[in-house]
Coordinates of C-alpha atoms and ligand atoms in Angstrom, one line a residue:
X1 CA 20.6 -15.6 -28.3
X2 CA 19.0 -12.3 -28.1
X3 CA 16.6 -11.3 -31.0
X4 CA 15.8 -7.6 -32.7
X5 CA 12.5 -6.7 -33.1
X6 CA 10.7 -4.4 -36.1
X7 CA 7.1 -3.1 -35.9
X8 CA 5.7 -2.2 -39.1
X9 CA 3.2 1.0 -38.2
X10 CA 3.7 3.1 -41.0
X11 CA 0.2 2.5 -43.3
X12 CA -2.6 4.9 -42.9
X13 CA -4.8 2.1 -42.6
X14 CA -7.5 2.7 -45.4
X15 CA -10.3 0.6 -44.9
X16 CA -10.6 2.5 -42.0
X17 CA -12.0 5.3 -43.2
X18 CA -9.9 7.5 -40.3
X19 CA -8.2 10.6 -40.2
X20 CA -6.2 8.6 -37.4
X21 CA -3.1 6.4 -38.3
X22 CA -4.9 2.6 -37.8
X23 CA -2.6 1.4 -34.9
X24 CA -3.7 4.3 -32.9
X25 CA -7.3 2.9 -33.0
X26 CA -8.3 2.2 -29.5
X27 CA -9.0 -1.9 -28.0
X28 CA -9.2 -2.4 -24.2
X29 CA -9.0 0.9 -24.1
X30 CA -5.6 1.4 -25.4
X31 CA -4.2 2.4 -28.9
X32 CA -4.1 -1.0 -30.6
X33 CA -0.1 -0.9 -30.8
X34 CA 0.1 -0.8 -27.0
X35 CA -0.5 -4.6 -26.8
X36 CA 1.5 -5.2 -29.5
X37 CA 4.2 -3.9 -27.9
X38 CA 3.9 -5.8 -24.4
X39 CA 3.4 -8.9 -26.2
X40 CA 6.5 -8.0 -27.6
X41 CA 8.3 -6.6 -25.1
X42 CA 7.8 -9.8 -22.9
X43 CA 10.7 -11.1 -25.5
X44 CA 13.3 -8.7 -24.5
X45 CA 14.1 -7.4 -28.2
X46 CA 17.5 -5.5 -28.4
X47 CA 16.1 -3.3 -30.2
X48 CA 13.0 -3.1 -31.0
X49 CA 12.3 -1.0 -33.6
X50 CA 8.4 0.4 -34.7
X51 CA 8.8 2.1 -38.3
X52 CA 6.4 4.8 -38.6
X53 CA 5.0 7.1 -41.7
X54 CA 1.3 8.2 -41.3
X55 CA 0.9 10.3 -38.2
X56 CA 4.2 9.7 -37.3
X57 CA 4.7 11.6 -34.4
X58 CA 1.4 10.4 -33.2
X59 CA 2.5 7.4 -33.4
X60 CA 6.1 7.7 -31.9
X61 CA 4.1 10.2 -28.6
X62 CA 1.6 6.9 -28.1
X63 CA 4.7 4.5 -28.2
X64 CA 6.8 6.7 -26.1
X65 CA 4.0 7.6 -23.2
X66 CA 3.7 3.3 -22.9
X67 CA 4.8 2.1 -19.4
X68 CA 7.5 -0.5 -20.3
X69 CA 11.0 -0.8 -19.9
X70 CA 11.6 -2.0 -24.2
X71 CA 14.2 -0.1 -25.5
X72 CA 12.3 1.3 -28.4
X73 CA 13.8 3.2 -31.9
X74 CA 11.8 4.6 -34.4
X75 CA 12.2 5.1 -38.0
X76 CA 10.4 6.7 -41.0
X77 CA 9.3 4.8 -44.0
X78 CA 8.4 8.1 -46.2
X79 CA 6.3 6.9 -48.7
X80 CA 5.1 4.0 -47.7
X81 CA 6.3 1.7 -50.7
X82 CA 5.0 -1.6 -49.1
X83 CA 5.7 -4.3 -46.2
X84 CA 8.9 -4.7 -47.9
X85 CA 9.9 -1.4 -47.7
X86 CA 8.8 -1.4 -44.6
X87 CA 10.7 -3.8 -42.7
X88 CA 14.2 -2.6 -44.6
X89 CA 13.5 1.2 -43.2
X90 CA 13.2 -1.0 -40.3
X91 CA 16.0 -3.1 -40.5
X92 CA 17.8 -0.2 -41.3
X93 CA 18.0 1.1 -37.2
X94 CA 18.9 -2.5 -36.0
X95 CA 23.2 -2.2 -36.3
X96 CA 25.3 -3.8 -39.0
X97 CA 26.9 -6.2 -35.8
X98 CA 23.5 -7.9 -35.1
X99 CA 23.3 -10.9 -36.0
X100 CA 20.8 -12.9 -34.4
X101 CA 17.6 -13.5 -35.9
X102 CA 14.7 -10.6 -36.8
X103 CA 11.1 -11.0 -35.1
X104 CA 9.3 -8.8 -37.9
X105 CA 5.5 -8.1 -36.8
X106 CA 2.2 -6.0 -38.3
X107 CA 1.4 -3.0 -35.8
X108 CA -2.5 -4.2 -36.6
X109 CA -2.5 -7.4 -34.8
X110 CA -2.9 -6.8 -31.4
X111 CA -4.3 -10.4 -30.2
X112 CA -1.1 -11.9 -30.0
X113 CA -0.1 -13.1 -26.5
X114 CA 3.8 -13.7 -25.5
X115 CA 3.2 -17.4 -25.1
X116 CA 2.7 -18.0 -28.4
X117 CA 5.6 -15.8 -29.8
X118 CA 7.8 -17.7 -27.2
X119 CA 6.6 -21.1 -28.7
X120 CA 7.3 -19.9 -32.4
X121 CA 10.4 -18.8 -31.7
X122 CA 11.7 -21.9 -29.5
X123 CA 10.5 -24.0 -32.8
X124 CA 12.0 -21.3 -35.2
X125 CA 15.3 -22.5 -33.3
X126 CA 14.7 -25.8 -33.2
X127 CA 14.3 -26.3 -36.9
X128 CA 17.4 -24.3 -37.8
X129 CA 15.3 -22.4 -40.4
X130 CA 16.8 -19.2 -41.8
X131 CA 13.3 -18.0 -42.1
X132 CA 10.0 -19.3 -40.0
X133 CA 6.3 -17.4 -40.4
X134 CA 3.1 -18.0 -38.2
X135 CA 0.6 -19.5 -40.7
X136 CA -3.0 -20.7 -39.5
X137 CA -5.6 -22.3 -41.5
X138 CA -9.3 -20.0 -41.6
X139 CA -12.7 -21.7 -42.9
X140 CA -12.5 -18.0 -44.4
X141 CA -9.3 -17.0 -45.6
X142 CA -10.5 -13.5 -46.8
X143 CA -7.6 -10.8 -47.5
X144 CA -5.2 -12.7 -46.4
X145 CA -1.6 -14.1 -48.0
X146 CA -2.4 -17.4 -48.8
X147 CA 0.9 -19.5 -47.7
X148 CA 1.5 -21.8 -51.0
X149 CA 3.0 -25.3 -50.3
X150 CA 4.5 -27.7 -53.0
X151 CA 3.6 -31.3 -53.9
X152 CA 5.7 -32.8 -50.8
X153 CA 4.0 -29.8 -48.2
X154 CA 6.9 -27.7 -48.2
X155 CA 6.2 -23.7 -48.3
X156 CA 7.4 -22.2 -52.1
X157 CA 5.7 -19.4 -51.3
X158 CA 3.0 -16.4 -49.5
X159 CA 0.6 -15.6 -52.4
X160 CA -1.2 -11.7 -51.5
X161 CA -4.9 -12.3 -52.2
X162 CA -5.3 -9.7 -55.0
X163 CA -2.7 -11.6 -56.9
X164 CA -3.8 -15.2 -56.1
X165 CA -4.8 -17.4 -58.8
X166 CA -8.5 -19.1 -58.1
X167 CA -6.1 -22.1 -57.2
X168 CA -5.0 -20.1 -55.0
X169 CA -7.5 -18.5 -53.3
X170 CA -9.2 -22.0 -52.6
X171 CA -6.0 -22.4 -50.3
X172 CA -7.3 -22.3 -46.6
X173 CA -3.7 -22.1 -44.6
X174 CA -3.3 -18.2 -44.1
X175 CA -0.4 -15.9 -43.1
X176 CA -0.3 -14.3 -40.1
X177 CA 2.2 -11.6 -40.2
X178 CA 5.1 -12.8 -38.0
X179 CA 7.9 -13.8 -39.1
X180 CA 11.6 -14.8 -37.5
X181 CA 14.3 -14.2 -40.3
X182 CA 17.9 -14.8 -40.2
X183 CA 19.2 -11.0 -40.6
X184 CA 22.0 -11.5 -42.9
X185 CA 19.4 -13.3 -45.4
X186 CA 17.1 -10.9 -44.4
X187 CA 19.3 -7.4 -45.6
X188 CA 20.0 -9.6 -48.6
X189 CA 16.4 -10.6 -49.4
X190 CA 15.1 -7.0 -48.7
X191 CA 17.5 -5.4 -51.2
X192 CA 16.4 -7.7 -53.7
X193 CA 12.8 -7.3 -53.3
X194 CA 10.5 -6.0 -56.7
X195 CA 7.5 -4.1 -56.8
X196 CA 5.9 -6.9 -59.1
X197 CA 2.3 -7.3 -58.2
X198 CA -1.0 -6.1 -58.5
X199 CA -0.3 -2.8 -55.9
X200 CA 3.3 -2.2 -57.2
X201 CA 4.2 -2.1 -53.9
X202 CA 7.4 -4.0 -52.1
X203 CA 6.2 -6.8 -50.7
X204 CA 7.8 -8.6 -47.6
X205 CA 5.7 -11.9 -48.2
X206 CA 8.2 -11.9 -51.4
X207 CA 11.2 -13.4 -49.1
X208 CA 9.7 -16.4 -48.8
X209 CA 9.8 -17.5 -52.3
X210 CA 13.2 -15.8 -52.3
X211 CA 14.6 -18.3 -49.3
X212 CA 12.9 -21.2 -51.3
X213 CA 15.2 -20.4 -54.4
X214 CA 18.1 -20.0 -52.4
X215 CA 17.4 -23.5 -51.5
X216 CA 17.1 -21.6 -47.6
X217 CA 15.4 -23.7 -45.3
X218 CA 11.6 -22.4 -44.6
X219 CA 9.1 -23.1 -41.8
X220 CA 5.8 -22.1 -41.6
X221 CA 4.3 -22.7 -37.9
X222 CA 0.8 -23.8 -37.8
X223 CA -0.9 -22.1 -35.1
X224 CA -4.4 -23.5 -33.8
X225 CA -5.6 -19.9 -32.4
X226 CA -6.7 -17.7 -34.9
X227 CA -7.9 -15.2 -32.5
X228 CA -4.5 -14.4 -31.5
X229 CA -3.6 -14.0 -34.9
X230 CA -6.5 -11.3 -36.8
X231 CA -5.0 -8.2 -38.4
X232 CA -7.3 -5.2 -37.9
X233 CA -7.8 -3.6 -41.2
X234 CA -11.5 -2.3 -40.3
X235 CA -13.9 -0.6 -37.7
X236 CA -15.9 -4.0 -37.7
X237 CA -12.6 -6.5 -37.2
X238 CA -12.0 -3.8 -34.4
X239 CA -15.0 -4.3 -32.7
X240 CA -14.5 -8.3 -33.2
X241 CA -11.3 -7.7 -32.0
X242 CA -12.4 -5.8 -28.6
X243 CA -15.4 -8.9 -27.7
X244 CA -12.4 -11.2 -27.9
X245 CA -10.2 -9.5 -26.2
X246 CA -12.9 -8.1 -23.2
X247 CA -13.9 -12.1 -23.1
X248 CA -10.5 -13.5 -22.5
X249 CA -9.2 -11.2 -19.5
X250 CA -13.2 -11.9 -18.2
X251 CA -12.2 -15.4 -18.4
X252 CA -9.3 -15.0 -16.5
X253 CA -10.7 -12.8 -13.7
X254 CA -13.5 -14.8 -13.0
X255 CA -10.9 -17.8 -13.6
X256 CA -8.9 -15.9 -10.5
X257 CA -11.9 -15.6 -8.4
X258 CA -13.8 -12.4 -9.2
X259 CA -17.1 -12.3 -9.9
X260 CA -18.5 -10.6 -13.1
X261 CA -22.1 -10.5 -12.3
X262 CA -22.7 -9.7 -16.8
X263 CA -19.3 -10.5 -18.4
X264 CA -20.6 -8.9 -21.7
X265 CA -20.9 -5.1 -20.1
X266 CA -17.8 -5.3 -17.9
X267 CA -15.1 -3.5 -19.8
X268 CA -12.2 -4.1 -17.6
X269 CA -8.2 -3.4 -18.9
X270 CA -5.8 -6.1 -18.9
X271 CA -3.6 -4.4 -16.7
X272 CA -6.6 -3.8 -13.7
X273 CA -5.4 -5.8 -11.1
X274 CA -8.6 -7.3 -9.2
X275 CA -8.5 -8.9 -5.8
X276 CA -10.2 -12.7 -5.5
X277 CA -14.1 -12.0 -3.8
X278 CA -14.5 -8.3 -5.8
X279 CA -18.2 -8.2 -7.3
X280 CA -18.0 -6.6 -10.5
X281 CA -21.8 -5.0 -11.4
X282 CA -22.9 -4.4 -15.0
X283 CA -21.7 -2.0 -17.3
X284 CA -18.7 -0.9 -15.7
X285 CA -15.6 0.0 -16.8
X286 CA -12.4 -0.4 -15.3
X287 CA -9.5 0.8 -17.6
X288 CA -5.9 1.5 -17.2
X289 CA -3.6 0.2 -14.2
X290 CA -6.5 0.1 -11.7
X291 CA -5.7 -2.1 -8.4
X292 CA -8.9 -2.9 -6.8
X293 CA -8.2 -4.4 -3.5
X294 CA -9.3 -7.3 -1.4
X295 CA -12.6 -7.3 -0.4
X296 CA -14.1 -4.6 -2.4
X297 CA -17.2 -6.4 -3.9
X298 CA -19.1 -4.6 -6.8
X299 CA -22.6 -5.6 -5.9
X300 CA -23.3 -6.8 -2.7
X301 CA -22.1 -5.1 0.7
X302 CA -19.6 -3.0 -1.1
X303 CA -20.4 -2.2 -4.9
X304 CA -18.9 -0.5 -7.9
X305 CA -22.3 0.1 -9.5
X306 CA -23.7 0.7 -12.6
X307 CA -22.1 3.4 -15.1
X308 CA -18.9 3.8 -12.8
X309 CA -15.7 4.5 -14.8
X310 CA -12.4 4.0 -13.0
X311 CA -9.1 4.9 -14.6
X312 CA -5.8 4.3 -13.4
X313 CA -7.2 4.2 -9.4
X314 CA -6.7 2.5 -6.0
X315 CA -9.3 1.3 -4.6
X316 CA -9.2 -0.2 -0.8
X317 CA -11.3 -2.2 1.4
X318 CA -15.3 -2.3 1.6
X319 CA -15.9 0.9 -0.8
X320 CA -19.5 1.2 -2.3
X321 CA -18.7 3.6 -5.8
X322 CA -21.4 4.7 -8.0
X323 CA -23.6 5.0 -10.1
X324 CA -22.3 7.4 -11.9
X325 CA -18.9 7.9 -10.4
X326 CA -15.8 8.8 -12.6
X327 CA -13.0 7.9 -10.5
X328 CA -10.3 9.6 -12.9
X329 CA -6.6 8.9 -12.5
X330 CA -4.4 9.5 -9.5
X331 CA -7.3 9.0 -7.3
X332 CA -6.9 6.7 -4.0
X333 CA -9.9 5.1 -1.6
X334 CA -8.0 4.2 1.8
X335 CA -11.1 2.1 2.7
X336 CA -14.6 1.8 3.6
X337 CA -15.3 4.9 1.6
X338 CA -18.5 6.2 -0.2
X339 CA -18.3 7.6 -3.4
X340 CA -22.0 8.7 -4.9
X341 CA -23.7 9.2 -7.8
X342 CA -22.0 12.6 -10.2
X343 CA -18.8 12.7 -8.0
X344 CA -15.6 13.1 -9.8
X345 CA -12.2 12.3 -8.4
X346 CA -9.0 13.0 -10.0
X347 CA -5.4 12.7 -7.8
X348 CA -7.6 12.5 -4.9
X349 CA -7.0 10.4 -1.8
X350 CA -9.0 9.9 0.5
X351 CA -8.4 8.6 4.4
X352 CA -10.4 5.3 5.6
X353 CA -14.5 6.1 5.9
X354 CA -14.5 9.3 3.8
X355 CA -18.2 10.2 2.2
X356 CA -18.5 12.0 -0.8
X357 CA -22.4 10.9 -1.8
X358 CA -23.0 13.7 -4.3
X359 CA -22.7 16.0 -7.1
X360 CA -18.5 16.9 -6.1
X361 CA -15.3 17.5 -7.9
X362 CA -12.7 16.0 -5.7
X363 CA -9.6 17.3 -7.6
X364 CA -6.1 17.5 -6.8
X365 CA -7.2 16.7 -2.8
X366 CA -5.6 14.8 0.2
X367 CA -8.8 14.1 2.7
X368 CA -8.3 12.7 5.8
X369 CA -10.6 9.7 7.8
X370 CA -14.0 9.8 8.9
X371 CA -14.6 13.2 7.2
X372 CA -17.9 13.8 5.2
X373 CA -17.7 15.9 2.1
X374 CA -21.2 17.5 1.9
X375 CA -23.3 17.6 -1.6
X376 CA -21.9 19.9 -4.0
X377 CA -18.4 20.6 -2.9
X378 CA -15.9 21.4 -5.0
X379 CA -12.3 21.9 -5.1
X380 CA -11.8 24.9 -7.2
X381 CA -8.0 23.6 -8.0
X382 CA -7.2 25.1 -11.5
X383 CA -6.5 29.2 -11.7
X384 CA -6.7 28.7 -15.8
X385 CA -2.4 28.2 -15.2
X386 CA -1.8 25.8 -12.4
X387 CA -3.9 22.8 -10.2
X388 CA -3.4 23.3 -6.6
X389 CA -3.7 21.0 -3.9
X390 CA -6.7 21.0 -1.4
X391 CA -5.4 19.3 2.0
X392 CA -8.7 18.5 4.6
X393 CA -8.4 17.1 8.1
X394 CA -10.2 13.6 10.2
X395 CA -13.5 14.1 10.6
X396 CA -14.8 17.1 9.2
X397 CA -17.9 17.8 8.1
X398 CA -17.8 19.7 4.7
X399 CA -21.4 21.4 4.4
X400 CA -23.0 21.1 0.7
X401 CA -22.1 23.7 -1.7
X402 CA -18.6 24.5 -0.2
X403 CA -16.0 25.7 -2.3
X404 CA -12.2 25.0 -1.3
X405 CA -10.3 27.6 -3.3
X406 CA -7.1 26.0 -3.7
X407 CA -4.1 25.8 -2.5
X408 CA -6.0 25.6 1.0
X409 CA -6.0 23.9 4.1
X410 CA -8.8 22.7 6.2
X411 CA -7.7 21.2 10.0
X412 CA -8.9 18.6 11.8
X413 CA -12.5 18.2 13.0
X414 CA -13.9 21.5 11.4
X415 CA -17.6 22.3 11.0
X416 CA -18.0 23.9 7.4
X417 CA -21.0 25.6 6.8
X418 CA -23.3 25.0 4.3
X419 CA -22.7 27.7 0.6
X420 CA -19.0 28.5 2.6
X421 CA -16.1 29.6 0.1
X422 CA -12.6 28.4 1.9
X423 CA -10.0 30.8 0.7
X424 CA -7.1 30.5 3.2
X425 CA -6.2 27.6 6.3
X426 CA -9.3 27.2 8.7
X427 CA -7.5 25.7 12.4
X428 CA -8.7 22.7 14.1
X429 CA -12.0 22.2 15.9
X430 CA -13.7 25.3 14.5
X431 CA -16.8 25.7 12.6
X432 CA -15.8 28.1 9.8
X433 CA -18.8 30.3 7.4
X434 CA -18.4 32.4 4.9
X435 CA -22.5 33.7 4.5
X436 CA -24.1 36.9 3.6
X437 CA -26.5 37.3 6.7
X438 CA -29.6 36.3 5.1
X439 CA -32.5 39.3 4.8
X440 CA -35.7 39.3 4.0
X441 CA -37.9 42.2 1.6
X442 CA -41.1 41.8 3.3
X443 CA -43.9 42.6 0.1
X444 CA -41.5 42.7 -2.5
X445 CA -43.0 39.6 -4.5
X446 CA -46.4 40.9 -5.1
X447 CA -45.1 44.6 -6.0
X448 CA -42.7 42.8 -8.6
X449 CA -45.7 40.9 -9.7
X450 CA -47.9 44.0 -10.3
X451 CA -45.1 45.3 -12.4
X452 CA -44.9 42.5 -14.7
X453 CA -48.1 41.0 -14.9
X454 CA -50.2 37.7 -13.7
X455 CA -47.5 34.6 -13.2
X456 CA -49.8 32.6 -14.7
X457 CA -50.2 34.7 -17.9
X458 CA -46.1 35.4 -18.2
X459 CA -45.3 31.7 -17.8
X460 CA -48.1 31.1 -20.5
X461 CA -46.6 33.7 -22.9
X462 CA -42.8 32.2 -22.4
X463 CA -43.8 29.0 -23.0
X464 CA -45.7 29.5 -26.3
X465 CA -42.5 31.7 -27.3
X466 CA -40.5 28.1 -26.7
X467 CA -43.0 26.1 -28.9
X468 CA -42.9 28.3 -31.6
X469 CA -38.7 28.7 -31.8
Ligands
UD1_501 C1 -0.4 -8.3 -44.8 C2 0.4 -9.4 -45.5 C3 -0.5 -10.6 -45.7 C4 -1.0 -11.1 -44.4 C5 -1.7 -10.0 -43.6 C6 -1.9 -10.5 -42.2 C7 1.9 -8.3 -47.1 C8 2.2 -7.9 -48.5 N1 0.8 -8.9 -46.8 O1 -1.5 -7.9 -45.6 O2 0.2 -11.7 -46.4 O3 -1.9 -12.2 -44.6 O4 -0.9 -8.8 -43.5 O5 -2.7 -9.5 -41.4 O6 2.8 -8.1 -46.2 N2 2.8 -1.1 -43.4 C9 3.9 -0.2 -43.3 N3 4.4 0.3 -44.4 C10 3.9 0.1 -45.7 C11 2.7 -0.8 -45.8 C12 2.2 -1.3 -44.6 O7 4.4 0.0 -42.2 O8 4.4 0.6 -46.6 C13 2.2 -1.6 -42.1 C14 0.8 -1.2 -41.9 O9 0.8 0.0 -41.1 C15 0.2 -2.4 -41.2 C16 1.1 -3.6 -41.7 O10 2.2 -3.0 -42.3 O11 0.3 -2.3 -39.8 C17 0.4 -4.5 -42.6 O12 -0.1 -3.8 -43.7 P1 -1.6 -4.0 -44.3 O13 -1.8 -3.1 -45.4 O14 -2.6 -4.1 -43.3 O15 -1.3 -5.5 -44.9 P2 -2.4 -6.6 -45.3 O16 -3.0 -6.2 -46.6 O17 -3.3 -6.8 -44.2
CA502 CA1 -3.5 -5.9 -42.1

């Protein structure tokens, strides 16, 4: 039976102290609701809905740009009345004829995996309960809902922490935020709900005490992770968030066979793919879809080295990268390739044994094999209206300071000069220059001396004008 999903991203996120809407905070490099979403997604909701309010369109552009197949619908919650209010905006997209039941989430928890959803809702079935929440226990329950059980251990009700008795708050089983609800008792509950407590706002922690005095039948699943489970309400529980989160996909790489020679500087995404064998040196950061292939190792024989950022990249066989490379998206290492220290890359591929070593922008370029881009070329690609494309042949050797202006071709086994500016197609086999004939001004130094004084005395002079700014 097929499920409906609502996402509850409409809160400005206060204790944030942002101008941004919270779930567009960045973890793993990614707005926080991105992992939300493939956890959720992995569920196959139909539909999933994310009900939005502060920065809306921010919010909707973030979801929107995500790589996953989810049909997603937004909605407005305009004001934001409460979690309550929240979730019947929400429920408000999902049509009349659905009946199955409602996975209802917080767009600030992004820790939880698809395993565990799958689990809760297998026992959500299992039990026949109209309405089921993740609860775990905390030797710190903080902020959060305290889940109130009666005499026998059955859940009466989720208590909000600002409206907890000191009873109450002694109460060390927490909720989560994730619930499964019947939808038919769910319209019905929401419509009901009252603004009675401390925030007048609608509470959706209220249906719980609702299905108790409908004499519903209530679960609350004890989950034994409560890393999974933290809501992200500040910058400090987003920081937590990111060392968890960085230190389980470093388990799992090094679990798959790739070394991290400091786990606690590699920043790496979850969706990097990294071949068995890769060396991964210290403080490097790997984010987006980046496929690193077999037998690149970070380190050794073939490095990514320190202070190398690499963003949604291939990278082939035996390459040595860094430090101080920004390998920016679209960009494509055949193999065996050098890539030095201030060389930037963006939709760049480049053929089996290509050298860039330094100081380059390598933009919008296909380079062929065995070619060696000299120190300081650039690929003058943008016209302040359009990138171009900058197309170089096998074996070339591209002198330093060369400047492709783009679109341009350069053929096979060329010879560029040193300080050349490429403008239009050089052939094959030629060695191409584009130099002012060099001159000399034989005397010319100590007349221009003579006119404005001793070196010594003007260097003096500057530098005192320096010091005293
Ligand atoms: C909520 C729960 C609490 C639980 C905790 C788990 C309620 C009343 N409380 O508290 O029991 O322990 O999460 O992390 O539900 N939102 C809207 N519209 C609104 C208000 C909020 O979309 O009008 C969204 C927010 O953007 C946020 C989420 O709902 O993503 C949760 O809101 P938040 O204010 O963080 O709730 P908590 O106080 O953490
Ligand atoms: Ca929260």
């Amino acid at each position: 039976m097929s499920i409906a999903a609502i996402i509850l991203a409409a809160g400005k996120g206060t204790r944030m102290r942002s101008s941004r809407a919270k779930v567009l905070h960045e973890i793993g490099g990614e707005p926080m609701i991105a992992r939300l979403i493939r956890s959720i997604g992995a569920l196959a909701p139909n539909p999933m809905v994310i009900v939005v309010g502060h920065q809306a369109a921010e919010v909707e552009a973030a979801v929107t740009a995500l790589d996953t197949s989810t049909m997603r619908r937004f909605e407005l919650q305009e004001p934001q009345r409460g979690t309550g209010d929240g979730a019947r905006c929400g429920l408000a997209n999902i049509p009349a004829t659905f009946t199955g039941d409602v996975l209802i989430t917080y767009g600030d928890m992004p820790g939880i995996s698809p395993a565990t959803l799958l689990a809760f809702i297998d026992s959500h079935r299992k039990s026949g309960a109209k309405l089921s929440f993740i609860s775990i226990k905390l030797a710190d329950p903080a902020a959060y809902g305290r889940v109130i059980r009666g005499n026998s251990g059955s859940v009466l009700a989720i208590k909000e922490a600002r409206d907890a008795s000191p009873a109450e708050l002694a109460v060390d089983e927490i909720n989560t935020g994730v619930y499964l609800v019947d939808s038919a008792f769910l319209r019905s509950a929401l419509a009901e709900l009252k603004p009675n407590n401390s925030q007048g706002e609608y509470y959706l922690t209220d249906i719980v005490a609702a299905a108790v005095s409908r004499g519903e039948k209530v679960e609350a699943w004890v989950a034994n992770n409560p890393a999974e489970f933290a809501g992200i309400n500040s910058r400090e529980e987003l920081a937590e968030m990111e060392v968890q989160i960085r230190e389980t996909i470093n388990r799992k790489l090094m679990a798959s066979g790739v070394t991290l020679i400091d786990p606690a500087t590699a920043y790496i995404s979850e969706q990097a793919e990294i071949a068995p064998d890769c060396v991964i040196g210290p403080n490097v950061q790997i984010l987006g879809k980046c496929k690193i292939g077999t037998g690149v190792t970070m380190e050794a024989r073939s490095h990514l080295k320190l202070g190398v950022r690499a963003e949604d990249c291939t990278i082939g066989e035996d390459c040595d990268i860094g430090p101080f490379a920004h390998l920016r998206a679209g960009t494509e290492l055949m193999g065996h390739n050098r890539i030095g220290n201030f060389v930037e890359t963006k939709k760049a591929r480049l053929g089996h044994g290509t050298k860039a070593s330094h100081l380059s922008y390598l933009g919008d370029a296909t380079i062929g094999s065995d070619t060696n881009v000299g120190c300081g070329v650039i690929t003058v690609n943008y016209d302040g209206y359009e990138k171009h494309q900058t197309v170089i042949g096998d074996r070339c050797m591209v002198g330093c300071d060369t400047q492709l202006v783009a679109p341009v071709k350069v053929g096979d086994d060329v010879y560029v000069a040193s300080g050349t500016t490429i403008v239009r197609e050089v052939p094959d086999g030629v060695l191409v220059m584009s130099h002012h004939p060099q001159r000399e001004k034989t005397g010319w130094v100590s007349l221009w001396r003579k006119r404005h004084g001793d070196t010594r005395e003007v260097i003096e002079k500057n530098q005192g004008e320096v010091k005293s700014k």
